[in-house]
Structure formats: structure tokens, C-alpha cells
PDB file of C-alpha atoms in Angstrom:
ATOM      1  CA  MET A   1       0.000   0.000   0.000  1.00 48.00           C
ATOM      2  CA  SER A   2       1.361   3.454  -0.766  1.00 48.00           C
ATOM      3  CA  ARG A   3       1.628   6.429   1.528  1.00 48.00           C
ATOM      4  CA  PRO A   4      -0.887   9.281   0.968  1.00 50.00           C
ATOM      5  CA  ASP A   5       1.856  11.733  -0.061  1.00 48.00           C
ATOM      6  CA  ASP A   6       3.251   9.414  -2.785  1.00 49.00           C
ATOM      7  CA  ALA A   7       2.239  10.230  -6.329  1.00 51.00           C
ATOM      8  CA  ILE A   8       0.642   7.216  -8.027  1.00 52.00           C
ATOM      9  CA  SER A   9      -0.827   6.873 -11.473  1.00 53.00           C
ATOM     10  CA  GLY A  10      -4.515   6.443 -12.081  1.00 56.00           C
ATOM     11  CA  ASP A  11      -4.017   2.830 -13.198  1.00 62.00           C
ATOM     12  CA  ASP A  12      -2.134   2.000  -9.992  1.00 65.00           C
ATOM     13  CA  ALA A  13      -4.874   3.580  -7.889  1.00 62.00           C
ATOM     14  CA  LEU A  14      -7.555   1.624  -9.763  1.00 63.00           C
ATOM     15  CA  ALA A  15      -5.592  -1.610  -9.330  1.00 68.00           C
ATOM     16  CA  GLU A  16      -5.340  -0.954  -5.564  1.00 69.00           C
ATOM     17  CA  LEU A  17      -9.081  -0.241  -5.390  1.00 65.00           C
ATOM     18  CA  ASP A  18      -9.855  -3.419  -7.343  1.00 68.00           C
ATOM     19  CA  ALA A  19      -7.651  -5.475  -5.016  1.00 69.00           C
ATOM     20  CA  LEU A  20      -9.327  -3.917  -1.963  1.00 64.00           C
ATOM     21  CA  ASP A  21     -12.762  -4.612  -3.459  1.00 66.00           C
ATOM     22  CA  ALA A  22     -11.813  -8.247  -4.086  1.00 63.00           C
ATOM     23  CA  ARG A  23     -10.579  -8.676  -0.502  1.00 65.00           C
ATOM     24  CA  GLU A  24     -13.781  -7.171   0.906  1.00 59.00           C
ATOM     25  CA  SER A  25     -15.997  -9.372  -1.277  1.00 58.00           C
ATOM     26  CA  GLY A  26     -14.261 -12.554  -0.179  1.00 59.00           C
ATOM     27  CA  GLY A  27     -11.867 -12.736  -3.097  1.00 54.00           C
ATOM     28  CA  ALA A  28     -14.524 -13.243  -5.770  1.00 51.00           C
ATOM     29  CA  PRO A  29     -13.743 -11.384  -8.972  1.00 48.00           C
ATOM     30  CA  ARG A  30     -16.318  -9.127 -10.525  1.00 49.00           C
ATOM     31  CA  THR A  31     -18.504 -10.594 -13.243  1.00 51.00           C
ATOM     32  CA  GLY A  32     -16.665 -10.778 -16.535  1.00 50.00           C
ATOM     33  CA  GLU A  33     -13.187 -10.414 -15.021  1.00 50.00           C
ATOM     34  CA  PRO A  34     -10.830 -13.402 -14.883  1.00 51.00           C
ATOM     35  CA  ALA A  35      -9.457 -14.285 -11.456  1.00 49.00           C
ATOM     36  CA  ARG A  36      -5.752 -14.072 -10.706  1.00 52.00           C
ATOM     37  CA  ARG A  37      -3.760 -15.736  -7.965  1.00 54.00           C
ATOM     38  CA  GLY A  38      -4.910 -14.455  -4.560  1.00 55.00           C
ATOM     39  CA  GLY A  39      -8.445 -13.774  -5.780  1.00 55.00           C
ATOM     40  CA  ALA A  40      -7.664 -10.292  -7.145  1.00 57.00           C
ATOM     41  CA  PRO A  41      -9.172  -9.436 -10.527  1.00 59.00           C
ATOM     42  CA  ALA A  42      -6.885  -9.034 -13.543  1.00 62.00           C
ATOM     43  CA  PRO A  43      -5.775  -5.467 -14.311  1.00 64.00           C
ATOM     44  CA  ARG A  44      -7.785  -3.590 -16.896  1.00 62.00           C
ATOM     45  CA  PRO A  45      -6.175  -3.058 -20.354  1.00 63.00           C
ATOM     46  CA  ARG A  46      -4.823   0.458 -20.921  1.00 69.00           C
ATOM     47  CA  GLY A  47      -7.403   1.489 -23.524  1.00 64.00           C
ATOM     48  CA  GLU A  48     -10.445   0.362 -21.532  1.00 64.00           C
ATOM     49  CA  ALA A  49     -12.464   3.017 -19.719  1.00 65.00           C
ATOM     50  CA  ALA A  50     -12.410   2.992 -15.939  1.00 63.00           C
ATOM     51  CA  PRO A  51     -15.662   1.979 -14.225  1.00 63.00           C
ATOM     52  CA  ARG A  52     -17.736   4.712 -12.665  1.00 65.00           C
ATOM     53  CA  VAL A  53     -16.963   5.127  -8.992  1.00 62.00           C
ATOM     54  CA  ARG A  54     -20.114   5.021  -6.900  1.00 63.00           C
ATOM     55  CA  SER A  55     -20.523   6.277  -3.374  1.00 59.00           C
ATOM     56  CA  SER A  56     -20.790   3.585  -0.757  1.00 63.00           C
ATOM     57  CA  PRO A  57     -24.352   2.688   0.275  1.00 65.00           C
ATOM     58  CA  ILE A  58     -23.139   2.639   3.859  1.00 70.00           C
ATOM     59  CA  SER A  59     -22.101   6.280   3.764  1.00 81.00           C
ATOM     60  CA  THR A  60     -25.375   7.211   2.063  1.00 80.00           C
ATOM     61  CA  GLY A  61     -27.319   5.334   4.720  1.00 80.00           C
ATOM     62  CA  MET A  62     -25.321   7.038   7.449  1.00 83.00           C
ATOM     63  CA  TRP A  63     -26.162  10.479   6.073  1.00 84.00           C
ATOM     64  CA  ILE A  64     -29.847   9.602   5.839  1.00 89.00           C
ATOM     65  CA  ALA A  65     -29.796   8.273   9.418  1.00 85.00           C
ATOM     66  CA  LEU A  66     -28.034  11.436  10.595  1.00 86.00           C
ATOM     67  CA  ILE A  67     -30.624  13.693   8.959  1.00 90.00           C
ATOM     68  CA  VAL A  68     -33.554  11.640  10.294  1.00 90.00           C
ATOM     69  CA  SER A  69     -32.007  11.625  13.770  1.00 88.00           C
ATOM     70  CA  ALA A  70     -31.534  15.395  13.706  1.00 89.00           C
ATOM     71  CA  LEU A  71     -35.176  15.878  12.709  1.00 92.00           C
ATOM     72  CA  LEU A  72     -36.318  13.543  15.507  1.00 89.00           C
ATOM     73  CA  LEU A  73     -34.225  15.475  18.022  1.00 87.00           C
ATOM     74  CA  VAL A  74     -35.828  18.739  16.917  1.00 90.00           C
ATOM     75  CA  LEU A  75     -39.282  17.170  17.294  1.00 90.00           C
ATOM     76  CA  LEU A  76     -38.360  15.867  20.766  1.00 86.00           C
ATOM     77  CA  LEU A  77     -37.147  19.308  21.799  1.00 87.00           C
ATOM     78  CA  VAL A  78     -40.420  20.878  20.629  1.00 89.00           C
ATOM     79  CA  PHE A  79     -42.361  18.176  22.524  1.00 87.00           C
ATOM     80  CA  VAL A  80     -40.462  18.779  25.777  1.00 85.00           C
ATOM     81  CA  LEU A  81     -40.792  22.576  25.489  1.00 86.00           C
ATOM     82  CA  GLN A  82     -44.543  22.410  24.777  1.00 88.00           C
ATOM     83  CA  ASN A  83     -45.216  19.958  27.638  1.00 85.00           C
ATOM     84  CA  ASN A  84     -43.487  21.787  30.472  1.00 85.00           C
ATOM     85  CA  VAL A  85     -46.356  21.472  32.964  1.00 88.00           C
ATOM     86  CA  PRO A  86     -44.959  20.244  36.319  1.00 89.00           C
ATOM     87  CA  SER A  87     -46.088  16.708  37.189  1.00 88.00           C
ATOM     88  CA  ASN A  88     -45.733  14.738  40.414  1.00 90.00           C
ATOM     89  CA  ILE A  89     -43.850  11.503  39.755  1.00 86.00           C
ATOM     90  CA  HIS A  90     -43.877   8.567  42.213  1.00 87.00           C
ATOM     91  CA  PHE A  91     -41.443   5.739  41.511  1.00 84.00           C
ATOM     92  CA  LEU A  92     -40.182   3.030  43.916  1.00 89.00           C
ATOM     93  CA  GLY A  93     -40.876   5.121  46.987  1.00 88.00           C
ATOM     94  CA  TRP A  94     -39.402   8.268  45.519  1.00 87.00           C
ATOM     95  CA  SER A  95     -41.574  11.282  44.897  1.00 90.00           C
ATOM     96  CA  PHE A  96     -40.474  14.263  42.828  1.00 88.00           C
ATOM     97  CA  THR A  97     -41.774  16.934  40.477  1.00 91.00           C
ATOM     98  CA  LEU A  98     -40.701  16.940  36.857  1.00 89.00           C
ATOM     99  CA  PRO A  99     -42.020  18.598  33.691  1.00 88.00           C
ATOM    100  CA  LEU A 100     -44.381  16.244  31.863  1.00 88.00           C
ATOM    101  CA  GLY A 101     -42.389  16.257  28.598  1.00 86.00           C
ATOM    102  CA  ALA A 102     -39.144  15.422  30.403  1.00 85.00           C
ATOM    103  CA  ALA A 103     -40.829  12.603  32.346  1.00 86.00           C
ATOM    104  CA  ILE A 104     -42.195  11.030  29.157  1.00 86.00           C
ATOM    105  CA  LEU A 105     -38.810  11.461  27.447  1.00 85.00           C
ATOM    106  CA  PHE A 106     -37.018   9.741  30.364  1.00 86.00           C
ATOM    107  CA  ALA A 107     -39.532   6.890  30.244  1.00 87.00           C
ATOM    108  CA  ALA A 108     -38.954   6.467  26.506  1.00 87.00           C
ATOM    109  CA  ILE A 109     -35.166   6.458  27.001  1.00 89.00           C
ATOM    110  CA  ALA A 110     -35.495   3.843  29.747  1.00 89.00           C
ATOM    111  CA  GLY A 111     -37.641   1.695  27.427  1.00 90.00           C
ATOM    112  CA  VAL A 112     -35.106   1.922  24.598  1.00 90.00           C
ATOM    113  CA  LEU A 113     -32.235   1.012  26.941  1.00 92.00           C
ATOM    114  CA  LEU A 114     -34.174  -1.950  28.338  1.00 93.00           C
ATOM    115  CA  ALA A 115     -35.058  -3.204  24.846  1.00 93.00           C
ATOM    116  CA  GLY A 116     -31.432  -2.746  23.753  1.00 92.00           C
ATOM    117  CA  ALA A 117     -30.159  -4.738  26.738  1.00 93.00           C
ATOM    118  CA  ILE A 118     -32.591  -7.582  26.052  1.00 93.00           C
ATOM    119  CA  GLY A 119     -31.768  -7.553  22.321  1.00 92.00           C
ATOM    120  CA  SER A 120     -28.016  -7.557  23.021  1.00 92.00           C
ATOM    121  CA  ALA A 121     -28.351 -10.524  25.379  1.00 92.00           C
ATOM    122  CA  ARG A 122     -30.360 -12.394  22.751  1.00 91.00           C
ATOM    123  CA  MET A 123     -27.793 -11.646  20.022  1.00 91.00           C
ATOM    124  CA  PHE A 124     -24.992 -12.833  22.328  1.00 91.00           C
ATOM    125  CA  LEU A 125     -26.806 -16.121  23.004  1.00 92.00           C
ATOM    126  CA  VAL A 126     -27.571 -16.710  19.320  1.00 91.00           C
ATOM    127  CA  GLY A 127     -23.958 -15.948  18.367  1.00 90.00           C
ATOM    128  CA  ARG A 128     -22.652 -18.364  20.983  1.00 90.00           C
ATOM    129  CA  ARG A 129     -25.058 -21.062  19.761  1.00 90.00           C
ATOM    130  CA  ARG A 130     -23.971 -20.458  16.152  1.00 90.00           C
ATOM    131  CA  LYS A 131     -20.293 -20.721  17.119  1.00 90.00           C
ATOM    132  CA  ARG A 132     -20.908 -24.012  18.941  1.00 90.00           C
ATOM    133  CA  ALA A 133     -22.786 -25.391  15.930  1.00 88.00           C
ATOM    134  CA  ALA A 134     -19.944 -24.362  13.592  1.00 87.00           C
ATOM    135  CA  GLN A 135     -17.393 -26.019  15.889  1.00 86.00           C
ATOM    136  CA  ALA A 136     -19.480 -29.187  16.031  1.00 86.00           C
ATOM    137  CA  GLN A 137     -19.798 -29.205  12.231  1.00 85.00           C
ATOM    138  CA  ALA A 138     -16.037 -28.664  11.821  1.00 83.00           C
ATOM    139  CA  GLY A 139     -15.390 -31.509  14.279  1.00 80.00           C
ATOM    140  CA  ALA A 140     -17.713 -33.825  12.358  1.00 79.00           C
ATOM    141  CA  ALA A 141     -16.012 -32.936   9.050  1.00 78.00           C
ATOM    142  CA  ALA A 142     -12.600 -33.659  10.571  1.00 75.00           C
ATOM    143  CA  ARG A 143     -13.665 -37.218  11.478  1.00 74.00           C
ATOM    144  CA  PRO A 144     -14.054 -39.046   8.147  1.00 68.00           C
ATOM    145  CA  GLY A 145     -16.003 -42.269   7.906  1.00 62.00           C
ATOM    146  CA  ARG A 146     -18.754 -41.393  10.314  1.00 54.00           C
TER     147      ARG A 146
END
């Protein structure tokens, strides 16, 4: 890999991008390109036009999520400011006064955190079960004749 301050030709940069793309896709060459040793696609002939570079769908999705999140935060701020009537809250023996909008917002945050904790525990258990199944399958494949 070259340093950022090194000058490289366009063909070299495209070859590096193609090799990176092949590594990320599991070494499979793109359709219509012959595979070379190591799974990297063959370099493009000099006269052939370079493929159009597209933006990553991940970065596009991140921008959309950022914009949607910012809009939701603005809506939450408006909700809290419009519902600033003091309310008496009683929880586990505690008693305090809190604006209604803030109380509902805290309850929603607590619900999201609880759901996230339960979902994370479930994903951990499923991942552990999948790893055990893969190990069992690898062990069965290593014992021929059974």
C-alpha cells in the first residue's frame, strides 16, 4: 500500500481499489473479469475506460440516518418545550416533580435502553449457539467415515 503523499498513477490507484474490493468481497472477482492468484481481478487493459466510482451505500445510509435523527431530536425538543407542565412523579418510593415532557422522554429512554439490553443478550446467546454449531460441524467434518 502506498503512503498518501506518494504520487501514483490512475491505473495504480484503480488496481489498488480493485484489489481492496476483491478482498472485501471474499476474493470473488467481478462478473466478466478473470481471477488471478490471490483472488484479485486481472488489471484492466490500458485502452479500456475505468468503471464509474459510486458512493458507498453505507455512507449514504449514514447520512440519511443522521438527517432523520436530527429531525427527531428537533421534534423531541419541541415536545419537551410544549409539555413543560410540572407533574408529580412517584417511583419506587421516591416522589419528585418533573415537567411532563421530560418525564415522558425519560420513560422512553429507559424503554429503549431496556429493549437494547434484552436484544443484546439475545444476540450474544444466538452468536454463541452459532459458534458451537460451527465447531461441532467442523469436528464432524474432521472425522471421516462417520
